[in-house]
PDB file of C-alpha atoms in Angstrom:
ATOM      1  CA  MET M   1      15.047 -18.462 -15.407  1.00  0.00           C
ATOM      2  CA  ASP M   2      13.066 -18.472 -18.569  1.00  0.00           C
ATOM      3  CA  ASP M   3      15.255 -20.508 -20.527  1.00  0.00           C
ATOM      4  CA  LYS M   4      15.013 -23.507 -18.146  1.00  0.00           C
ATOM      5  CA  LEU M   5      11.443 -23.595 -18.372  1.00  0.00           C
ATOM      6  CA  PRO M   6       9.131 -25.675 -20.787  1.00  0.00           C
ATOM      7  CA  SER M   7       7.185 -23.320 -22.969  1.00  0.00           C
ATOM      8  CA  THR M   8       4.793 -21.093 -21.001  1.00  0.00           C
ATOM      9  CA  THR M   9       2.410 -18.604 -22.383  1.00  0.00           C
ATOM     10  CA  ALA M  10       2.285 -15.218 -20.805  1.00  0.00           C
ATOM     11  CA  THR M  11       0.857 -14.904 -17.450  1.00  0.00           C
ATOM     12  CA  ILE M  12      -2.780 -13.343 -17.433  1.00  0.00           C
ATOM     13  CA  LEU M  13      -2.544  -9.916 -15.472  1.00  0.00           C
ATOM     14  CA  GLN M  14      -5.983  -9.960 -13.903  1.00  0.00           C
ATOM     15  CA  TYR M  15      -5.234  -6.573 -12.212  1.00  0.00           C
ATOM     16  CA  TYR M  16      -5.267  -5.239 -15.669  1.00  0.00           C
ATOM     17  CA  HIS M  17      -8.864  -5.403 -15.934  1.00  0.00           C
ATOM     18  CA  ASP M  18     -10.090  -5.521 -12.004  1.00  0.00           C
ATOM     19  CA  MET M  19      -7.620  -3.328  -9.653  1.00  0.00           C
ATOM     20  CA  SER M  20     -10.022  -4.213  -6.798  1.00  0.00           C
ATOM     21  CA  LYS M  21      -9.607  -7.805  -6.793  1.00  0.00           C
ATOM     22  CA  LEU M  22      -7.472  -8.624  -3.857  1.00  0.00           C
ATOM     23  CA  HIS M  23      -8.138 -12.396  -3.418  1.00  0.00           C
ATOM     24  CA  THR M  24      -8.798 -14.915  -6.204  1.00  0.00           C
ATOM     25  CA  ASP M  25      -7.763 -18.653  -7.629  1.00  0.00           C
ATOM     26  CA  ALA M  26      -5.413 -19.667  -9.904  1.00  0.00           C
ATOM     27  CA  THR M  27      -3.181 -22.702 -11.244  1.00  0.00           C
ATOM     28  CA  LEU M  28       0.154 -23.273 -10.324  1.00  0.00           C
ATOM     29  CA  LEU M  29       2.384 -24.216 -13.160  1.00  0.00           C
ATOM     30  CA  TYR M  30       5.654 -24.309 -11.691  1.00  0.00           C
ATOM     31  CA  SER M  31       7.897 -24.294  -8.503  1.00  0.00           C
ATOM     32  CA  PHE M  32      11.403 -24.163  -8.310  1.00  0.00           C
ATOM     33  CA  LEU M  33      14.469 -22.076  -7.102  1.00  0.00           C
ATOM     34  CA  ASP M  34      15.833 -19.568  -9.439  1.00  0.00           C
ATOM     35  CA  ASP M  35      19.281 -18.670 -10.262  1.00  0.00           C
ATOM     36  CA  ASP M  36      19.440 -16.149  -7.248  1.00  0.00           C
ATOM     37  CA  GLY M  37      18.514 -18.815  -5.005  1.00  0.00           C
ATOM     38  CA  ARG M  38      15.102 -17.336  -4.235  1.00  0.00           C
ATOM     39  CA  HIS M  39      12.023 -19.778  -4.619  1.00  0.00           C
ATOM     40  CA  ALA M  40       9.693 -18.830  -7.627  1.00  0.00           C
ATOM     41  CA  LEU M  41       6.065 -19.651  -8.380  1.00  0.00           C
ATOM     42  CA  ILE M  42       4.795 -19.378 -11.819  1.00  0.00           C
ATOM     43  CA  LEU M  43       0.799 -19.176 -12.279  1.00  0.00           C
ATOM     44  CA  ASP M  44      -1.333 -19.203 -15.300  1.00  0.00           C
ATOM     45  CA  SER M  45      -2.772 -15.931 -14.047  1.00  0.00           C
ATOM     46  CA  THR M  46      -2.257 -13.359 -11.164  1.00  0.00           C
ATOM     47  CA  ILE M  47      -3.554 -10.370  -9.200  1.00  0.00           C
ATOM     48  CA  PHE M  48      -0.112  -9.448  -7.965  1.00  0.00           C
ATOM     49  CA  HIS M  49       1.222  -6.383  -9.477  1.00  0.00           C
ATOM     50  CA  PRO M  50       4.882  -7.033 -10.598  1.00  0.00           C
ATOM     51  CA  GLN M  51       7.605  -4.302  -9.748  1.00  0.00           C
ATOM     52  CA  GLY M  52       7.698  -1.944 -12.745  1.00  0.00           C
ATOM     53  CA  GLY M  53       6.953   1.230 -14.511  1.00  0.00           C
ATOM     54  CA  GLY M  54       8.325   2.869 -11.136  1.00  0.00           C
ATOM     55  CA  GLN M  55       5.699   0.985  -9.044  1.00  0.00           C
ATOM     56  CA  PRO M  56       6.796  -1.438  -6.174  1.00  0.00           C
ATOM     57  CA  SER M  57       5.489  -4.858  -6.381  1.00  0.00           C
ATOM     58  CA  ASP M  58       2.689  -6.328  -4.497  1.00  0.00           C
ATOM     59  CA  THR M  59       3.223  -8.475  -1.395  1.00  0.00           C
ATOM     60  CA  GLY M  60       0.855 -11.319  -0.083  1.00  0.00           C
ATOM     61  CA  PHE M  61       0.747 -14.841   0.090  1.00  0.00           C
ATOM     62  CA  ILE M  62      -0.424 -18.230  -2.143  1.00  0.00           C
ATOM     63  CA  THR M  63      -1.895 -21.261  -0.489  1.00  0.00           C
ATOM     64  CA  ASP M  64      -3.628 -24.422  -1.542  1.00  0.00           C
ATOM     65  CA  VAL M  65      -7.395 -24.019  -2.127  1.00  0.00           C
ATOM     66  CA  SER M  66      -7.679 -25.734   1.651  1.00  0.00           C
ATOM     67  CA  SER M  67      -4.888 -23.702   3.291  1.00  0.00           C
ATOM     68  CA  SER M  68      -3.953 -26.563   4.981  1.00  0.00           C
ATOM     69  CA  GLY M  69      -1.265 -27.913   2.403  1.00  0.00           C
ATOM     70  CA  PHE M  70       1.014 -25.119   1.982  1.00  0.00           C
ATOM     71  CA  LYS M  71       1.489 -21.066   2.447  1.00  0.00           C
ATOM     72  CA  PHE M  72       3.778 -19.254   0.482  1.00  0.00           C
ATOM     73  CA  VAL M  73       4.985 -15.553   1.563  1.00  0.00           C
ATOM     74  CA  VAL M  74       5.004 -13.418  -1.748  1.00  0.00           C
ATOM     75  CA  GLN M  75       7.994 -10.958  -0.866  1.00  0.00           C
ATOM     76  CA  ASP M  76       8.541  -9.936  -4.413  1.00  0.00           C
ATOM     77  CA  VAL M  77       7.100 -10.097  -7.865  1.00  0.00           C
ATOM     78  CA  ARG M  78       8.892  -9.574 -11.140  1.00  0.00           C
ATOM     79  CA  SER M  79       7.943  -9.849 -14.978  1.00  0.00           C
ATOM     80  CA  LYS M  80      10.071 -11.445 -17.589  1.00  0.00           C
ATOM     81  CA  ASN M  81       9.134 -11.833 -20.931  1.00  0.00           C
ATOM     82  CA  GLY M  82       5.792 -11.792 -20.040  1.00  0.00           C
ATOM     83  CA  ILE M  83       5.660 -14.251 -17.269  1.00  0.00           C
ATOM     84  CA  VAL M  84       5.249 -12.947 -13.845  1.00  0.00           C
ATOM     85  CA  TYR M  85       7.343 -14.609 -11.019  1.00  0.00           C
ATOM     86  CA  HIS M  86       6.137 -14.684  -7.529  1.00  0.00           C
ATOM     87  CA  TYR M  87       9.275 -14.634  -5.006  1.00  0.00           C
ATOM     88  CA  GLY M  88       9.207 -15.779  -1.597  1.00  0.00           C
ATOM     89  CA  VAL M  89       9.342 -18.510   1.055  1.00  0.00           C
ATOM     90  CA  PHE M  90       7.226 -21.550   2.126  1.00  0.00           C
ATOM     91  CA  GLU M  91       5.863 -20.738   5.510  1.00  0.00           C
ATOM     92  CA  LYS M  92       4.300 -24.266   5.245  1.00  0.00           C
ATOM     93  CA  THR M  93       5.393 -26.678   2.702  1.00  0.00           C
ATOM     94  CA  ALA M  94       3.714 -29.274   0.741  1.00  0.00           C
ATOM     95  CA  GLU M  95       5.642 -32.524   0.018  1.00  0.00           C
ATOM     96  CA  ASP M  96       3.866 -32.996  -3.189  1.00  0.00           C
ATOM     97  CA  LEU M  97       3.608 -29.475  -4.661  1.00  0.00           C
ATOM     98  CA  LYS M  98       3.377 -29.928  -8.397  1.00  0.00           C
ATOM     99  CA  GLY M  99       2.235 -28.095 -11.368  1.00  0.00           C
ATOM    100  CA  GLY M 100      -1.692 -28.143 -12.034  1.00  0.00           C
ATOM    101  CA  ALA M 101      -2.638 -27.800  -8.289  1.00  0.00           C
ATOM    102  CA  GLN M 102      -5.209 -24.768  -7.747  1.00  0.00           C
ATOM    103  CA  VAL M 103      -3.926 -22.067  -5.476  1.00  0.00           C
ATOM    104  CA  LEU M 104      -5.426 -19.271  -3.852  1.00  0.00           C
ATOM    105  CA  LEU M 105      -3.990 -15.830  -3.972  1.00  0.00           C
ATOM    106  CA  SER M 106      -4.144 -13.010  -1.418  1.00  0.00           C
ATOM    107  CA  VAL M 107      -2.680  -9.418  -2.103  1.00  0.00           C
ATOM    108  CA  ASP M 108      -1.475  -7.112   0.962  1.00  0.00           C
ATOM    109  CA  GLU M 109      -4.352  -4.538   0.860  1.00  0.00           C
ATOM    110  CA  SER M 110      -2.574  -1.526   2.668  1.00  0.00           C
ATOM    111  CA  ARG M 111       0.572  -2.160   0.416  1.00  0.00           C
ATOM    112  CA  ARG M 112      -1.421  -2.064  -2.668  1.00  0.00           C
ATOM    113  CA  LYS M 113      -3.744   0.941  -1.584  1.00  0.00           C
ATOM    114  CA  LEU M 114      -0.493   3.013  -0.671  1.00  0.00           C
ATOM    115  CA  ASN M 115       1.290   1.963  -4.130  1.00  0.00           C
ATOM    116  CA  SER M 116      -1.776   2.963  -6.179  1.00  0.00           C
ATOM    117  CA  ARG M 117      -2.137   6.186  -4.700  1.00  0.00           C
ATOM    118  CA  LEU M 118       1.504   6.962  -4.844  1.00  0.00           C
ATOM    119  CA  HIS M 119       1.249   6.178  -8.690  1.00  0.00           C
ATOM    120  CA  SER M 120      -1.913   7.946  -9.326  1.00  0.00           C
ATOM    121  CA  ALA M 121      -0.331  11.037  -7.405  1.00  0.00           C
ATOM    122  CA  GLY M 122       2.525  10.883 -10.068  1.00  0.00           C
ATOM    123  CA  HIS M 123       0.065  11.013 -12.680  1.00  0.00           C
ATOM    124  CA  LEU M 124      -1.797  13.908 -10.914  1.00  0.00           C
ATOM    125  CA  LEU M 125       1.520  16.009 -10.913  1.00  0.00           C
ATOM    126  CA  ASP M 126       1.734  15.359 -14.651  1.00  0.00           C
ATOM    127  CA  ILE M 127      -1.558  16.814 -15.145  1.00  0.00           C
ATOM    128  CA  CYS M 128      -0.775  20.175 -12.875  1.00  0.00           C
ATOM    129  CA  MET M 129       2.423  20.539 -14.733  1.00  0.00           C
ATOM    130  CA  GLY M 130       0.384  21.423 -17.574  1.00  0.00           C
ATOM    131  CA  GLN M 131      -1.820  23.606 -15.628  1.00  0.00           C
ATOM    132  CA  VAL M 132       1.001  25.921 -14.286  1.00  0.00           C
ATOM    133  CA  GLY M 133       2.662  26.702 -17.505  1.00  0.00           C
ATOM    134  CA  LEU M 134       5.045  23.656 -17.636  1.00  0.00           C
ATOM    135  CA  ARG M 135       3.552  21.556 -20.429  1.00  0.00           C
ATOM    136  CA  HIS M 136       6.820  22.027 -22.313  1.00  0.00           C
ATOM    137  CA  LEU M 137       8.434  19.637 -19.842  1.00  0.00           C
ATOM    138  CA  GLU M 138       8.097  15.705 -21.141  1.00  0.00           C
ATOM    139  CA  PRO M 139       7.550  13.278 -17.939  1.00  0.00           C
ATOM    140  CA  GLY M 140      10.431  10.669 -18.168  1.00  0.00           C
ATOM    141  CA  LYS M 141      10.950   8.727 -15.199  1.00  0.00           C
ATOM    142  CA  GLY M 142       8.715   8.162 -12.360  1.00  0.00           C
ATOM    143  CA  TYR M 143       9.540   6.770  -8.733  1.00  0.00           C
ATOM    144  CA  HIS M 144       6.330   6.255  -7.243  1.00  0.00           C
ATOM    145  CA  PHE M 145       8.151   4.108  -4.004  1.00  0.00           C
ATOM    146  CA  PRO M 146       7.122   5.445  -0.382  1.00  0.00           C
ATOM    147  CA  ASP M 147      10.606   6.597   0.301  1.00  0.00           C
ATOM    148  CA  GLY M 148      10.973   9.819  -1.634  1.00  0.00           C
ATOM    149  CA  PRO M 149       8.216   9.681  -4.622  1.00  0.00           C
ATOM    150  CA  TYR M 150       9.248  11.736  -7.701  1.00  0.00           C
ATOM    151  CA  VAL M 151       8.776  12.496 -11.526  1.00  0.00           C
ATOM    152  CA  GLU M 152      11.799  13.345 -13.660  1.00  0.00           C
ATOM    153  CA  TYR M 153      11.058  15.781 -16.650  1.00  0.00           C
ATOM    154  CA  LYS M 154      12.972  16.280 -19.532  1.00  0.00           C
ATOM    155  CA  GLY M 155      13.623  20.164 -19.520  1.00  0.00           C
ATOM    156  CA  THR M 156      14.297  22.786 -17.142  1.00  0.00           C
ATOM    157  CA  VAL M 157      12.922  25.638 -15.386  1.00  0.00           C
ATOM    158  CA  PRO M 158      14.806  28.573 -14.376  1.00  0.00           C
ATOM    159  CA  GLN M 159      16.139  28.641 -10.915  1.00  0.00           C
ATOM    160  CA  ALA M 160      14.482  31.706  -9.829  1.00  0.00           C
ATOM    161  CA  GLU M 161      11.293  30.585 -10.349  1.00  0.00           C
ATOM    162  CA  LEU M 162      11.446  27.077  -9.026  1.00  0.00           C
ATOM    163  CA  GLN M 163       9.892  28.003  -5.412  1.00  0.00           C
ATOM    164  CA  ASN M 164       6.761  29.731  -6.945  1.00  0.00           C
ATOM    165  CA  LYS M 165       6.340  26.706  -9.434  1.00  0.00           C
ATOM    166  CA  GLN M 166       6.712  24.189  -6.492  1.00  0.00           C
ATOM    167  CA  LYS M 167       3.681  26.258  -4.467  1.00  0.00           C
ATOM    168  CA  GLU M 168       1.633  26.392  -8.023  1.00  0.00           C
ATOM    169  CA  LEU M 169       1.757  22.733  -8.128  1.00  0.00           C
ATOM    170  CA  GLN M 170       0.923  21.706  -4.801  1.00  0.00           C
ATOM    171  CA  PHE M 171      -1.977  24.439  -4.634  1.00  0.00           C
ATOM    172  CA  GLU M 172      -3.190  22.907  -8.164  1.00  0.00           C
ATOM    173  CA  ALA M 173      -2.926  19.391  -6.967  1.00  0.00           C
ATOM    174  CA  ASN M 174      -4.838  19.893  -3.914  1.00  0.00           C
ATOM    175  CA  ASN M 175      -7.673  21.617  -5.717  1.00  0.00           C
ATOM    176  CA  LEU M 176      -7.852  18.865  -8.191  1.00  0.00           C
ATOM    177  CA  ILE M 177      -7.849  16.419  -5.211  1.00  0.00           C
ATOM    178  CA  SER M 178     -10.926  18.519  -3.548  1.00  0.00           C
ATOM    179  CA  SER M 179     -12.765  18.458  -6.588  1.00  0.00           C
ATOM    180  CA  GLY M 180     -12.399  14.685  -7.453  1.00  0.00           C
ATOM    181  CA  GLY M 181     -12.815  12.906 -10.449  1.00  0.00           C
ATOM    182  CA  LYS M 182     -13.115   9.292 -11.804  1.00  0.00           C
ATOM    183  CA  VAL M 183      -9.957   7.424 -12.603  1.00  0.00           C
ATOM    184  CA  SER M 184     -10.540   4.970 -15.474  1.00  0.00           C
ATOM    185  CA  VAL M 185      -8.186   2.187 -16.537  1.00  0.00           C
ATOM    186  CA  SER M 186      -8.823   0.227 -20.063  1.00  0.00           C
ATOM    187  CA  LEU M 187      -7.583  -1.295 -22.893  1.00  0.00           C
ATOM    188  CA  TYR M 188      -8.323   0.389 -26.169  1.00  0.00           C
ATOM    189  CA  PRO M 189      -7.302   0.117 -29.854  1.00  0.00           C
ATOM    190  CA  TYR M 190      -4.445   1.820 -30.944  1.00  0.00           C
ATOM    191  CA  GLU M 191      -6.121   4.815 -32.566  1.00  0.00           C
ATOM    192  CA  GLU M 192      -8.827   5.212 -30.070  1.00  0.00           C
ATOM    193  CA  ALA M 193      -5.693   5.012 -27.509  1.00  0.00           C
ATOM    194  CA  ALA M 194      -3.708   7.898 -29.237  1.00  0.00           C
ATOM    195  CA  MET M 195      -7.036  10.294 -29.151  1.00  0.00           C
ATOM    196  CA  LEU M 196      -7.342   9.665 -25.488  1.00  0.00           C
ATOM    197  CA  CYS M 197      -3.816  10.812 -24.768  1.00  0.00           C
ATOM    198  CA  GLY M 198      -4.201  13.951 -26.726  1.00  0.00           C
ATOM    199  CA  GLY M 199      -3.552  12.642 -30.167  1.00  0.00           C
ATOM    200  CA  ALA M 200      -0.553  10.435 -30.155  1.00  0.00           C
ATOM    201  CA  LEU M 201       1.209   7.891 -28.226  1.00  0.00           C
ATOM    202  CA  PRO M 202       4.801   7.487 -27.305  1.00  0.00           C
ATOM    203  CA  ASP M 203       7.033   5.742 -29.566  1.00  0.00           C
ATOM    204  CA  TYR M 204       7.546   2.550 -27.711  1.00  0.00           C
ATOM    205  CA  ILE M 205       3.816   1.692 -28.006  1.00  0.00           C
ATOM    206  CA  PRO M 206       3.895  -0.658 -31.127  1.00  0.00           C
ATOM    207  CA  LYS M 207       1.336   0.513 -33.833  1.00  0.00           C
ATOM    208  CA  GLY M 208      -1.610  -1.964 -34.010  1.00  0.00           C
ATOM    209  CA  SER M 209      -1.448  -2.555 -30.271  1.00  0.00           C
ATOM    210  CA  THR M 210      -4.193  -2.258 -27.515  1.00  0.00           C
ATOM    211  CA  PRO M 211      -2.424   0.116 -24.851  1.00  0.00           C
ATOM    212  CA  ARG M 212      -3.634   0.318 -21.593  1.00  0.00           C
ATOM    213  CA  ILE M 213      -4.699   3.923 -20.632  1.00  0.00           C
ATOM    214  CA  VAL M 214      -5.176   5.796 -17.372  1.00  0.00           C
ATOM    215  CA  LYS M 215      -7.279   8.787 -17.304  1.00  0.00           C
ATOM    216  CA  LEU M 216      -7.795  11.242 -14.565  1.00  0.00           C
ATOM    217  CA  GLY M 217     -10.968  12.814 -14.787  1.00  0.00           C
ATOM    218  CA  ASP M 218     -11.668  14.483 -18.101  1.00  0.00           C
ATOM    219  CA  PHE M 219      -7.982  15.152 -18.836  1.00  0.00           C
ATOM    220  CA  PRO M 220      -6.078  13.487 -21.340  1.00  0.00           C
ATOM    221  CA  GLY M 221      -4.897  10.027 -20.248  1.00  0.00           C
ATOM    222  CA  CYS M 222      -1.271   8.137 -20.919  1.00  0.00           C
ATOM    223  CA  PRO M 223      -0.248   4.653 -21.379  1.00  0.00           C
ATOM    224  CA  CYS M 224       0.062   2.921 -17.706  1.00  0.00           C
ATOM    225  CA  GLY M 225       0.602  -0.718 -16.902  1.00  0.00           C
ATOM    226  CA  GLY M 226       0.190  -0.017 -12.958  1.00  0.00           C
ATOM    227  CA  THR M 227      -2.558  -0.003 -10.438  1.00  0.00           C
ATOM    228  CA  HIS M 228      -4.442   3.099  -9.264  1.00  0.00           C
ATOM    229  CA  VAL M 229      -7.322   4.579  -7.263  1.00  0.00           C
ATOM    230  CA  SER M 230     -10.700   4.756  -8.572  1.00  0.00           C
ATOM    231  CA  ASN M 231     -11.147   8.537  -7.866  1.00  0.00           C
ATOM    232  CA  ILE M 232      -8.731  11.621  -7.409  1.00  0.00           C
ATOM    233  CA  SER M 233     -10.153  12.282  -4.083  1.00  0.00           C
ATOM    234  CA  GLU M 234      -8.658   9.044  -2.642  1.00  0.00           C
ATOM    235  CA  LEU M 235      -5.381  10.845  -2.636  1.00  0.00           C
ATOM    236  CA  VAL M 236      -6.572  12.851   0.133  1.00  0.00           C
ATOM    237  CA  ASN M 237      -4.078  15.768  -0.102  1.00  0.00           C
ATOM    238  CA  MET M 238      -0.555  16.159  -1.735  1.00  0.00           C
ATOM    239  CA  LYS M 239       2.539  18.029  -1.048  1.00  0.00           C
ATOM    240  CA  VAL M 240       5.175  19.238  -3.249  1.00  0.00           C
ATOM    241  CA  THR M 241       8.215  18.670  -1.397  1.00  0.00           C
ATOM    242  CA  GLN M 242      11.087  19.842  -3.785  1.00  0.00           C
ATOM    243  CA  MET M 243      11.642  20.846  -6.963  1.00  0.00           C
ATOM    244  CA  ARG M 244      15.178  20.642  -8.608  1.00  0.00           C
ATOM    245  CA  THR M 245      16.606  21.257 -12.285  1.00  0.00           C
ATOM    246  CA  LYS M 246      20.071  20.040 -13.298  1.00  0.00           C
ATOM    247  CA  LYS M 247      21.686  18.673 -16.536  1.00  0.00           C
ATOM    248  CA  GLY M 248      18.597  19.349 -18.446  1.00  0.00           C
ATOM    249  CA  LEU M 249      16.300  17.678 -16.159  1.00  0.00           C
ATOM    250  CA  THR M 250      13.687  18.541 -13.676  1.00  0.00           C
ATOM    251  CA  LYS M 251      12.795  16.504 -10.496  1.00  0.00           C
ATOM    252  CA  VAL M 252       9.704  16.991  -8.811  1.00  0.00           C
ATOM    253  CA  TYR M 253       9.245  15.077  -5.467  1.00  0.00           C
ATOM    254  CA  TYR M 254       5.854  14.747  -3.832  1.00  0.00           C
ATOM    255  CA  ASN M 255       4.196  12.839  -1.098  1.00  0.00           C
ATOM    256  CA  ILE M 256       0.601  12.026  -0.104  1.00  0.00           C
ATOM    257  CA  GLY M 257      -1.221  12.523   3.263  1.00  0.00           C
ATOM    258  CA  ASP M 258      -3.231   9.890   4.909  1.00  0.00           C
TER     259      ASP M 258
END
């Protein structure tokens, strides 16, 4: 855990700037058993996306540069106080594994692609909400996992309108997918980021920071730390599977095709 480690600077998140990079090298800083008994590796930088923002973590493996000394299977990735913990098991162990060793990182491509598509689909759903007259609903929690992805909105929709709105959302989403559009993700100065997001940023974004903004096509962007597709067309097709309103919240469930 953080309080047991020497002073460590925040892990450099390589995927923040290049989401297409699935193989790279890094420097091992620490290898240890965490409080929960899982083995953890901490590196100076990583291409592994940690679970967060409604997106599952990447998986894959980490080896020494020769791939003969050790192989660490990454099963889970988490971020704590800016430090990324790679949790997993050693398939092959090196007896003299120490901090400072150069290692090779490989992210599972199929899992990353699915996670990215589901996350981008959630952002597309936000856009479609405004296109079908539901702009007054404020996006809240997003769950972009394969087992029933959804976006939760603050506000309600009359029960009598739910079925029609569900159909309209699906129609609008697939129209936008068919048209395609570049998906851009970059860090921006606070003021520029606010303009890209319709004139204002959420309160949780500190003033003076350089937030990471994702934009789908020409639509307003929003702050996001996740991974995404490079073009809306990569979503292929989208199905809005259910729409529920309860206790001042509206949940919209969706899925994507192959």
